[in-house]
Structure formats: C-alpha cells, structure tokens
C-alpha cells in the first residue's frame, strides 16, 4: 500500500499571518493515514514547523551545494535544520523561470536526500509538447534525467504536473492523467524493480480543486495531489485532503 499524500505548494504567497491557515487546516483534517505536507515560502519554514501539528512542512527548492557563495539560495541542510521534512524540486516554475536542467534538479535531489529530506520531484510537459504528441517522451526523459539512481521509497515522491494545467484551471482528462501515471509507474518498475517501483508515490498536480479531486483520485496510480492555488486557504484544501482520504 502506497501512502496517500496531499501536498500544498504556497509558492511566493503568504506572510506570517498566513500561518493562521495552517492552524485552521490542522483542525479540519480527516485523521487516518493520509499525509499532509504544506510547503510555504522559506521565511515561514521555522514558524510553520512550530505550528504544524500533524502536518509535515516542506520547502519549495534547495541548492545542490552544501554551503557557500550562493546569494539568495538555501541549502538542503538549512531546510532540514528548520524542521521541514520535504522539499519540492524541479517544479516547472523553477525549470522555466530559473533555467534548471534535469542535471541541476538531479543534483538538488541528491543534496536533499543527503540532508535527510524527502524530495517531491516534479515533471511535466508544456502545451506544445502535448499538442505535438511528445508528452511521454518528455516525461520519460525528465524522469531519467532528474531522478538519481540512489532513490529510495522512503524519500522519493514523484509529481506529474503538466505545465499547461498549472494555475490555468485547465485539467487533463482522467484518461490523460491515467496514461502518464501508468507510464511513470512502469518506468519506475523498469528502473528500480517491482517492489520499489511500485512503492514510490505518484502525485498529480495542476488546477486540482475540491470539485475535481475525487475524480482525479480514481486513477489507480494517482496517490495524491500537489496543489498550488487551492492550498492557500484551509477551507479550499481540506476538502481535497478529505477526498483523498476516502479514495
Ligand atoms: P495549481 O498549482 O494547483 O495552482 O495549478 C500546482 C502546482 O504548481 O504545484
């Protein structure tokens, strides 16, 4: 049985007052074994950990190097030292806005693991890739290039996030989601063997909302969601967590 994971990516949203939403969310969770991870902006990591209750806290990025002259960056060890347990890596907004390559992302994932963090590795095709019929090629290449060989079940989560679905309200059909998630599952099994390949959780991300979550969670190889906009308010995110818990 793979864990069910509902992860919220606050992106560059929220000052300290946003932590009230964390308190509210903690009070709305369904209980059971569904894992909830909130990834606030870096300045909120430490106060978020202090107020998180049963919610895990994650960062949205880390540098590949242990330390040094990298103004504005944070290391994986700093993220772990804050009490956070997860880090999102390879999000398309990092790949596009900051020119991160698969090799860059792979190095960051290794750094995250070395610091004891769980990496939430994001993969996703552009609209042009999808229209050109290149989706599985792109996803396969990103998985091969940005997930290091040292992956372990306990510290690896893969999130499929079609770029054209992020923040747009456009959601792939269930068939499209199933196609990619089944492809990812097969690729993981092919690379890491049946036991481990079957145990790594696969999240879907891109315009997940309370009203489409239950349908998305019907897919066998969707083990949860990575949610942006609808994770900012507890009243929007809690129903998504609830839908996952009963899926
Ligand atoms: P969205 O973002 O839910 O706002 O589409 C998802 C993500 O980028 O992780």
PDB file of C-alpha atoms and ligand atoms in Angstrom:
ATOM      1  CA  UNK A   1       0.000   0.000   0.000  1.00  0.00           C
ATOM      2  CA  UNK A   2       1.455   3.340  -1.027  1.00  0.00           C
ATOM      3  CA  UNK A   3       0.937   6.331   1.265  1.00  0.00           C
ATOM      4  CA  UNK A   4      -1.639   8.916   0.226  1.00  0.00           C
ATOM      5  CA  UNK A   5      -0.120  12.386   0.148  1.00  0.00           C
ATOM      6  CA  UNK A   6      -1.790  15.783  -0.174  1.00  0.00           C
ATOM      7  CA  UNK A   7       0.890  18.426  -0.653  1.00  0.00           C
ATOM      8  CA  UNK A   8       0.255  22.159  -0.777  1.00  0.00           C
ATOM      9  CA  UNK A   9       2.657  24.474  -2.588  1.00  0.00           C
ATOM     10  CA  UNK A  10       2.118  28.038  -1.421  1.00  0.00           C
ATOM     11  CA  UNK A  11       4.664  29.338  -3.968  1.00  0.00           C
ATOM     12  CA  UNK A  12       5.503  33.026  -3.346  1.00  0.00           C
ATOM     13  CA  UNK A  13       2.351  33.650  -1.332  1.00  0.00           C
ATOM     14  CA  UNK A  14       1.902  34.344   2.334  1.00  0.00           C
ATOM     15  CA  UNK A  15       3.422  36.325   5.165  1.00  0.00           C
ATOM     16  CA  UNK A  16       3.283  35.281   8.818  1.00  0.00           C
ATOM     17  CA  UNK A  17      -0.458  35.871   9.023  1.00  0.00           C
ATOM     18  CA  UNK A  18      -0.900  33.023   6.507  1.00  0.00           C
ATOM     19  CA  UNK A  19       0.105  30.604   9.247  1.00  0.00           C
ATOM     20  CA  UNK A  20      -3.422  31.033  10.631  1.00  0.00           C
ATOM     21  CA  UNK A  21      -4.451  28.885   7.649  1.00  0.00           C
ATOM     22  CA  UNK A  22      -2.130  26.151   8.883  1.00  0.00           C
ATOM     23  CA  UNK A  23      -3.828  26.194  12.290  1.00  0.00           C
ATOM     24  CA  UNK A  24      -7.222  26.086  10.595  1.00  0.00           C
ATOM     25  CA  UNK A  25      -6.154  23.217   8.337  1.00  0.00           C
ATOM     26  CA  UNK A  26      -4.854  21.205  11.295  1.00  0.00           C
ATOM     27  CA  UNK A  27      -8.312  21.456  12.805  1.00  0.00           C
ATOM     28  CA  UNK A  28     -10.038  20.249   9.632  1.00  0.00           C
ATOM     29  CA  UNK A  29      -8.029  17.141   8.770  1.00  0.00           C
ATOM     30  CA  UNK A  30      -9.883  13.862   8.485  1.00  0.00           C
ATOM     31  CA  UNK A  31      -7.439  11.764  10.519  1.00  0.00           C
ATOM     32  CA  UNK A  32      -6.300   8.378   9.271  1.00  0.00           C
ATOM     33  CA  UNK A  33      -3.106   7.779   7.396  1.00  0.00           C
ATOM     34  CA  UNK A  34      -3.297  10.458   4.687  1.00  0.00           C
ATOM     35  CA  UNK A  35      -0.135  12.556   4.849  1.00  0.00           C
ATOM     36  CA  UNK A  36      -0.469  16.312   4.511  1.00  0.00           C
ATOM     37  CA  UNK A  37       2.537  18.433   3.549  1.00  0.00           C
ATOM     38  CA  UNK A  38       2.500  22.225   3.304  1.00  0.00           C
ATOM     39  CA  UNK A  39       5.347  23.988   1.505  1.00  0.00           C
ATOM     40  CA  UNK A  40       5.342  27.669   2.485  1.00  0.00           C
ATOM     41  CA  UNK A  41       7.862  30.304   1.382  1.00  0.00           C
ATOM     42  CA  UNK A  42      11.280  29.850   3.015  1.00  0.00           C
ATOM     43  CA  UNK A  43      10.922  32.611   5.669  1.00  0.00           C
ATOM     44  CA  UNK A  44       7.888  30.777   7.058  1.00  0.00           C
ATOM     45  CA  UNK A  45       9.515  27.343   7.380  1.00  0.00           C
ATOM     46  CA  UNK A  46      10.534  27.652  11.032  1.00  0.00           C
ATOM     47  CA  UNK A  47       7.295  29.192  12.365  1.00  0.00           C
ATOM     48  CA  UNK A  48       5.296  26.763  10.216  1.00  0.00           C
ATOM     49  CA  UNK A  49       7.089  23.789  11.758  1.00  0.00           C
ATOM     50  CA  UNK A  50       6.329  25.193  15.214  1.00  0.00           C
ATOM     51  CA  UNK A  51       2.596  25.385  14.426  1.00  0.00           C
ATOM     52  CA  UNK A  52       2.169  22.430  12.097  1.00  0.00           C
ATOM     53  CA  UNK A  53       0.700  19.817  14.422  1.00  0.00           C
ATOM     54  CA  UNK A  54       0.307  16.685  12.328  1.00  0.00           C
ATOM     55  CA  UNK A  55       1.101  18.497   9.092  1.00  0.00           C
ATOM     56  CA  UNK A  56       4.545  17.974   7.543  1.00  0.00           C
ATOM     57  CA  UNK A  57       6.351  21.081   6.314  1.00  0.00           C
ATOM     58  CA  UNK A  58       8.401  21.286   3.134  1.00  0.00           C
ATOM     59  CA  UNK A  59      10.473  23.820   1.234  1.00  0.00           C
ATOM     60  CA  UNK A  60       9.935  24.733  -2.420  1.00  0.00           C
ATOM     61  CA  UNK A  61      13.553  24.440  -3.539  1.00  0.00           C
ATOM     62  CA  UNK A  62      17.081  23.994  -2.233  1.00  0.00           C
ATOM     63  CA  UNK A  63      20.561  24.445  -3.658  1.00  0.00           C
ATOM     64  CA  UNK A  64      22.634  21.453  -4.705  1.00  0.00           C
ATOM     65  CA  UNK A  65      25.716  22.593  -2.806  1.00  0.00           C
ATOM     66  CA  UNK A  66      26.170  22.080   0.918  1.00  0.00           C
ATOM     67  CA  UNK A  67      27.097  25.711   1.573  1.00  0.00           C
ATOM     68  CA  UNK A  68      28.989  28.606   0.085  1.00  0.00           C
ATOM     69  CA  UNK A  69      28.800  31.740  -2.007  1.00  0.00           C
ATOM     70  CA  UNK A  70      25.291  31.393  -3.453  1.00  0.00           C
ATOM     71  CA  UNK A  71      23.489  34.590  -2.546  1.00  0.00           C
ATOM     72  CA  UNK A  72      19.794  34.119  -2.004  1.00  0.00           C
ATOM     73  CA  UNK A  73      19.844  30.331  -2.024  1.00  0.00           C
ATOM     74  CA  UNK A  74      19.158  27.909   0.807  1.00  0.00           C
ATOM     75  CA  UNK A  75      20.846  24.549   1.289  1.00  0.00           C
ATOM     76  CA  UNK A  76      19.128  21.258   1.943  1.00  0.00           C
ATOM     77  CA  UNK A  77      20.768  21.166   5.372  1.00  0.00           C
ATOM     78  CA  UNK A  78      19.184  24.545   6.191  1.00  0.00           C
ATOM     79  CA  UNK A  79      15.800  23.220   5.153  1.00  0.00           C
ATOM     80  CA  UNK A  80      16.261  20.142   7.339  1.00  0.00           C
ATOM     81  CA  UNK A  81      17.536  22.273  10.216  1.00  0.00           C
ATOM     82  CA  UNK A  82      14.292  24.278  10.102  1.00  0.00           C
ATOM     83  CA  UNK A  83      12.428  21.093  10.968  1.00  0.00           C
ATOM     84  CA  UNK A  84      10.995  20.696   7.491  1.00  0.00           C
ATOM     85  CA  UNK A  85      10.939  17.145   6.147  1.00  0.00           C
ATOM     86  CA  UNK A  86      10.203  17.619   2.449  1.00  0.00           C
ATOM     87  CA  UNK A  87      11.369  19.745  -0.453  1.00  0.00           C
ATOM     88  CA  UNK A  88       9.747  20.301  -3.844  1.00  0.00           C
ATOM     89  CA  UNK A  89      12.377  20.052  -6.583  1.00  0.00           C
ATOM     90  CA  UNK A  90      12.213  20.548 -10.333  1.00  0.00           C
ATOM     91  CA  UNK A  91       8.935  22.447 -10.276  1.00  0.00           C
ATOM     92  CA  UNK A  92       8.264  23.824 -13.764  1.00  0.00           C
ATOM     93  CA  UNK A  93       8.370  27.369 -12.377  1.00  0.00           C
ATOM     94  CA  UNK A  94      11.972  26.661 -11.305  1.00  0.00           C
ATOM     95  CA  UNK A  95      12.804  24.863 -14.563  1.00  0.00           C
ATOM     96  CA  UNK A  96      11.366  27.722 -16.649  1.00  0.00           C
ATOM     97  CA  UNK A  97      11.983  30.849 -14.531  1.00  0.00           C
ATOM     98  CA  UNK A  98      15.444  29.784 -13.366  1.00  0.00           C
ATOM     99  CA  UNK A  99      16.590  27.630 -16.261  1.00  0.00           C
ATOM    100  CA  UNK A 100      17.026  24.497 -14.156  1.00  0.00           C
ATOM    101  CA  UNK A 101      18.037  21.488 -16.252  1.00  0.00           C
ATOM    102  CA  UNK A 102      17.402  17.848 -15.422  1.00  0.00           C
ATOM    103  CA  UNK A 103      21.028  17.629 -14.277  1.00  0.00           C
ATOM    104  CA  UNK A 104      20.550  20.625 -11.953  1.00  0.00           C
ATOM    105  CA  UNK A 105      17.423  19.067 -10.499  1.00  0.00           C
ATOM    106  CA  UNK A 106      19.103  15.690 -10.087  1.00  0.00           C
ATOM    107  CA  UNK A 107      21.936  17.297  -8.104  1.00  0.00           C
ATOM    108  CA  UNK A 108      19.403  19.041  -5.873  1.00  0.00           C
ATOM    109  CA  UNK A 109      17.555  15.774  -5.248  1.00  0.00           C
ATOM    110  CA  UNK A 110      20.829  14.138  -4.196  1.00  0.00           C
ATOM    111  CA  UNK A 111      21.500  17.063  -1.855  1.00  0.00           C
ATOM    112  CA  UNK A 112      18.008  16.786  -0.365  1.00  0.00           C
ATOM    113  CA  UNK A 113      18.461  13.078   0.311  1.00  0.00           C
ATOM    114  CA  UNK A 114      21.880  13.674   1.863  1.00  0.00           C
ATOM    115  CA  UNK A 115      20.221  16.098   4.290  1.00  0.00           C
ATOM    116  CA  UNK A 116      17.561  13.525   5.190  1.00  0.00           C
ATOM    117  CA  UNK A 117      14.732  15.210   3.292  1.00  0.00           C
ATOM    118  CA  UNK A 118      12.054  13.627   1.131  1.00  0.00           C
ATOM    119  CA  UNK A 119      12.204  15.019  -2.405  1.00  0.00           C
ATOM    120  CA  UNK A 120       8.956  15.792  -4.220  1.00  0.00           C
ATOM    121  CA  UNK A 121      10.274  15.673  -7.775  1.00  0.00           C
ATOM    122  CA  UNK A 122       8.109  17.468 -10.353  1.00  0.00           C
ATOM    123  CA  UNK A 123       7.857  16.534 -14.026  1.00  0.00           C
ATOM    124  CA  UNK A 124       5.591  17.965 -16.685  1.00  0.00           C
ATOM    125  CA  UNK A 125       5.205  18.671 -20.370  1.00  0.00           C
ATOM    126  CA  UNK A 126       4.430  22.016 -21.988  1.00  0.00           C
ATOM    127  CA  UNK A 127       1.305  22.569 -24.025  1.00  0.00           C
ATOM    128  CA  UNK A 128       3.431  22.486 -27.206  1.00  0.00           C
ATOM    129  CA  UNK A 129       4.844  19.095 -26.181  1.00  0.00           C
ATOM    130  CA  UNK A 130       1.365  17.737 -25.574  1.00  0.00           C
ATOM    131  CA  UNK A 131      -0.022  19.051 -28.849  1.00  0.00           C
ATOM    132  CA  UNK A 132       2.959  17.565 -30.718  1.00  0.00           C
ATOM    133  CA  UNK A 133       2.352  14.149 -29.128  1.00  0.00           C
ATOM    134  CA  UNK A 134       5.632  14.265 -27.209  1.00  0.00           C
ATOM    135  CA  UNK A 135       4.227  14.030 -23.675  1.00  0.00           C
ATOM    136  CA  UNK A 136       5.520  10.577 -22.735  1.00  0.00           C
ATOM    137  CA  UNK A 137       8.915  11.224 -24.345  1.00  0.00           C
ATOM    138  CA  UNK A 138       9.316  14.434 -22.344  1.00  0.00           C
ATOM    139  CA  UNK A 139       8.146  12.880 -19.088  1.00  0.00           C
ATOM    140  CA  UNK A 140      10.345   9.829 -19.590  1.00  0.00           C
ATOM    141  CA  UNK A 141      13.398  11.973 -20.288  1.00  0.00           C
ATOM    142  CA  UNK A 142      12.735  14.189 -17.254  1.00  0.00           C
ATOM    143  CA  UNK A 143      12.335  11.153 -15.002  1.00  0.00           C
ATOM    144  CA  UNK A 144      15.503   9.552 -16.317  1.00  0.00           C
ATOM    145  CA  UNK A 145      17.479  12.780 -16.064  1.00  0.00           C
ATOM    146  CA  UNK A 146      16.285  14.268 -12.811  1.00  0.00           C
ATOM    147  CA  UNK A 147      15.716  11.265 -10.542  1.00  0.00           C
ATOM    148  CA  UNK A 148      19.078   9.952  -9.339  1.00  0.00           C
ATOM    149  CA  UNK A 149      19.818   6.228  -9.124  1.00  0.00           C
ATOM    150  CA  UNK A 150      20.069   6.352  -5.328  1.00  0.00           C
ATOM    151  CA  UNK A 151      16.295   6.833  -4.964  1.00  0.00           C
ATOM    152  CA  UNK A 152      14.671   5.053  -2.049  1.00  0.00           C
ATOM    153  CA  UNK A 153      10.991   4.523  -1.430  1.00  0.00           C
ATOM    154  CA  UNK A 154      11.065   6.418   1.857  1.00  0.00           C
ATOM    155  CA  UNK A 155      12.496   9.646   0.467  1.00  0.00           C
ATOM    156  CA  UNK A 156      11.072   9.896  -3.034  1.00  0.00           C
ATOM    157  CA  UNK A 157       7.769  11.255  -4.297  1.00  0.00           C
ATOM    158  CA  UNK A 158       7.169  11.999  -7.979  1.00  0.00           C
ATOM    159  CA  UNK A 159       4.619  14.608  -9.050  1.00  0.00           C
ATOM    160  CA  UNK A 160       3.243  14.806 -12.588  1.00  0.00           C
ATOM    161  CA  UNK A 161       2.363  18.430 -13.295  1.00  0.00           C
ATOM    162  CA  UNK A 162       1.506  19.319 -16.895  1.00  0.00           C
ATOM    163  CA  UNK A 163       2.716  22.912 -17.271  1.00  0.00           C
ATOM    164  CA  UNK A 164      -0.394  23.918 -19.168  1.00  0.00           C
ATOM    165  CA  UNK A 165      -2.579  22.832 -16.250  1.00  0.00           C
ATOM    166  CA  UNK A 166      -0.744  24.806 -13.563  1.00  0.00           C
ATOM    167  CA  UNK A 167      -2.716  27.806 -12.369  1.00  0.00           C
ATOM    168  CA  UNK A 168      -4.868  27.777 -15.505  1.00  0.00           C
ATOM    169  CA  UNK A 169      -7.993  25.928 -14.431  1.00  0.00           C
ATOM    170  CA  UNK A 170      -7.355  23.516 -17.332  1.00  0.00           C
ATOM    171  CA  UNK A 171      -7.221  19.925 -16.144  1.00  0.00           C
ATOM    172  CA  UNK A 172      -6.244  16.931 -18.271  1.00  0.00           C
ATOM    173  CA  UNK A 173      -8.896  14.322 -18.788  1.00  0.00           C
ATOM    174  CA  UNK A 174      -8.814  11.387 -16.399  1.00  0.00           C
ATOM    175  CA  UNK A 175      -7.607   9.260 -19.330  1.00  0.00           C
ATOM    176  CA  UNK A 176      -4.685  11.627 -19.933  1.00  0.00           C
ATOM    177  CA  UNK A 177      -3.749  11.535 -16.244  1.00  0.00           C
ATOM    178  CA  UNK A 178      -4.000   7.741 -16.182  1.00  0.00           C
ATOM    179  CA  UNK A 179      -1.840   7.435 -19.296  1.00  0.00           C
ATOM    180  CA  UNK A 180       1.019   9.438 -17.774  1.00  0.00           C
ATOM    181  CA  UNK A 181       0.779   7.942 -14.288  1.00  0.00           C
ATOM    182  CA  UNK A 182       0.702   4.380 -15.652  1.00  0.00           C
ATOM    183  CA  UNK A 183       3.690   5.262 -17.824  1.00  0.00           C
ATOM    184  CA  UNK A 184       5.561   6.636 -14.788  1.00  0.00           C
ATOM    185  CA  UNK A 185       4.725   3.560 -12.732  1.00  0.00           C
ATOM    186  CA  UNK A 186       6.028   1.274 -15.474  1.00  0.00           C
ATOM    187  CA  UNK A 187       9.189   3.374 -15.862  1.00  0.00           C
ATOM    188  CA  UNK A 188       9.857   3.232 -12.110  1.00  0.00           C
ATOM    189  CA  UNK A 189       9.338  -0.538 -12.044  1.00  0.00           C
ATOM    190  CA  UNK A 190      11.568  -0.941 -15.064  1.00  0.00           C
ATOM    191  CA  UNK A 191      14.336   1.053 -13.426  1.00  0.00           C
ATOM    192  CA  UNK A 192      14.100   0.103  -9.754  1.00  0.00           C
ATOM    193  CA  UNK A 193      12.392  -3.279  -9.801  1.00  0.00           C
ATOM    194  CA  UNK A 194       8.830  -4.287  -8.992  1.00  0.00           C
ATOM    195  CA  UNK A 195       8.894  -3.786  -5.239  1.00  0.00           C
ATOM    196  CA  UNK A 196      10.411  -0.337  -5.124  1.00  0.00           C
ATOM    197  CA  UNK A 197       8.970   0.851  -8.417  1.00  0.00           C
ATOM    198  CA  UNK A 198       5.523   0.041  -7.159  1.00  0.00           C
ATOM    199  CA  UNK A 199       6.050   1.748  -3.800  1.00  0.00           C
ATOM    200  CA  UNK A 200       7.078   5.269  -4.848  1.00  0.00           C
ATOM    201  CA  UNK A 201       4.065   7.599  -4.522  1.00  0.00           C
ATOM    202  CA  UNK A 202       2.916   9.452  -7.647  1.00  0.00           C
ATOM    203  CA  UNK A 203       1.085  12.756  -7.206  1.00  0.00           C
ATOM    204  CA  UNK A 204      -0.895  14.671  -9.803  1.00  0.00           C
ATOM    205  CA  UNK A 205      -0.668  18.479  -9.823  1.00  0.00           C
ATOM    206  CA  UNK A 206      -2.226  21.243 -11.909  1.00  0.00           C
ATOM    207  CA  UNK A 207      -5.506  23.016 -11.100  1.00  0.00           C
ATOM    208  CA  UNK A 208      -6.596  20.439  -8.515  1.00  0.00           C
ATOM    209  CA  UNK A 209      -9.645  21.801  -6.694  1.00  0.00           C
ATOM    210  CA  UNK A 210     -12.245  20.455  -4.307  1.00  0.00           C
ATOM    211  CA  UNK A 211     -14.645  19.793  -7.178  1.00  0.00           C
ATOM    212  CA  UNK A 212     -12.286  17.731  -9.377  1.00  0.00           C
ATOM    213  CA  UNK A 213     -10.132  15.991  -6.761  1.00  0.00           C
ATOM    214  CA  UNK A 214     -12.321  12.923  -6.244  1.00  0.00           C
ATOM    215  CA  UNK A 215     -12.333  12.161  -9.984  1.00  0.00           C
ATOM    216  CA  UNK A 216      -8.547  12.517 -10.249  1.00  0.00           C
ATOM    217  CA  UNK A 217      -8.044  10.247  -7.228  1.00  0.00           C
ATOM    218  CA  UNK A 218      -9.977   7.474  -9.005  1.00  0.00           C
ATOM    219  CA  UNK A 219      -6.852   6.692 -11.028  1.00  0.00           C
ATOM    220  CA  UNK A 220      -5.029   3.682  -9.616  1.00  0.00           C
ATOM    221  CA  UNK A 221      -1.589   5.250  -9.931  1.00  0.00           C
ATOM    222  CA  UNK A 222      -2.564   8.636  -8.521  1.00  0.00           C
ATOM    223  CA  UNK A 223      -1.542   8.522  -4.864  1.00  0.00           C
ATOM    224  CA  UNK A 224      -2.320  12.136  -4.067  1.00  0.00           C
ATOM    225  CA  UNK A 225      -2.014  15.687  -5.273  1.00  0.00           C
ATOM    226  CA  UNK A 226       0.378  18.616  -5.371  1.00  0.00           C
ATOM    227  CA  UNK A 227      -1.841  21.664  -5.065  1.00  0.00           C
ATOM    228  CA  UNK A 228      -0.968  25.306  -5.612  1.00  0.00           C
ATOM    229  CA  UNK A 229      -3.766  27.875  -5.555  1.00  0.00           C
ATOM    230  CA  UNK A 230      -6.259  25.690  -3.709  1.00  0.00           C
ATOM    231  CA  UNK A 231      -3.783  25.031  -0.887  1.00  0.00           C
ATOM    232  CA  UNK A 232      -3.644  28.651   0.288  1.00  0.00           C
ATOM    233  CA  UNK A 233      -6.919  28.547   2.197  1.00  0.00           C
ATOM    234  CA  UNK A 234      -7.660  25.732   4.622  1.00  0.00           C
ATOM    235  CA  UNK A 235     -11.300  25.786   3.538  1.00  0.00           C
ATOM    236  CA  UNK A 236     -10.228  25.010  -0.061  1.00  0.00           C
ATOM    237  CA  UNK A 237      -7.530  22.462   0.769  1.00  0.00           C
ATOM    238  CA  UNK A 238      -9.296  20.452   3.472  1.00  0.00           C
ATOM    239  CA  UNK A 239     -11.941  19.048   1.085  1.00  0.00           C
ATOM    240  CA  UNK A 240      -9.154  17.882  -1.256  1.00  0.00           C
ATOM    241  CA  UNK A 241      -7.482  16.085   1.645  1.00  0.00           C
ATOM    242  CA  UNK A 242     -10.847  14.599   2.600  1.00  0.00           C
ATOM    243  CA  UNK A 243     -11.445  13.366  -0.966  1.00  0.00           C
ATOM    244  CA  UNK A 244      -8.026  11.701  -0.925  1.00  0.00           C
ATOM    245  CA  UNK A 245      -8.668  10.069   2.435  1.00  0.00           C
ATOM    246  CA  UNK A 246     -11.778   8.289   1.149  1.00  0.00           C
ATOM    247  CA  UNK A 247     -10.342   7.441  -2.291  1.00  0.00           C
TER     248      UNK A 247
HETATM  249  P1  LIG B   1      -2.099  24.961  -9.143  1.00  0.00           P
HETATM  250  O1  LIG B   1      -0.518  24.736  -8.987  1.00  0.00           O
HETATM  251  O2  LIG B   1      -2.780  23.977  -8.233  1.00  0.00           O
HETATM  252  O3  LIG B   1      -2.309  26.396  -8.707  1.00  0.00           O
HETATM  253  O4  LIG B   1      -2.442  24.738 -10.564  1.00  0.00           O
HETATM  254  C1  LIG B   1       0.017  23.440  -8.873  1.00  0.00           C
HETATM  255  C2  LIG B   1       1.499  23.494  -8.710  1.00  0.00           C
HETATM  256  O5  LIG B   1       2.162  24.282  -9.396  1.00  0.00           O
HETATM  257  O6  LIG B   1       2.078  22.761  -7.880  1.00  0.00           O
END
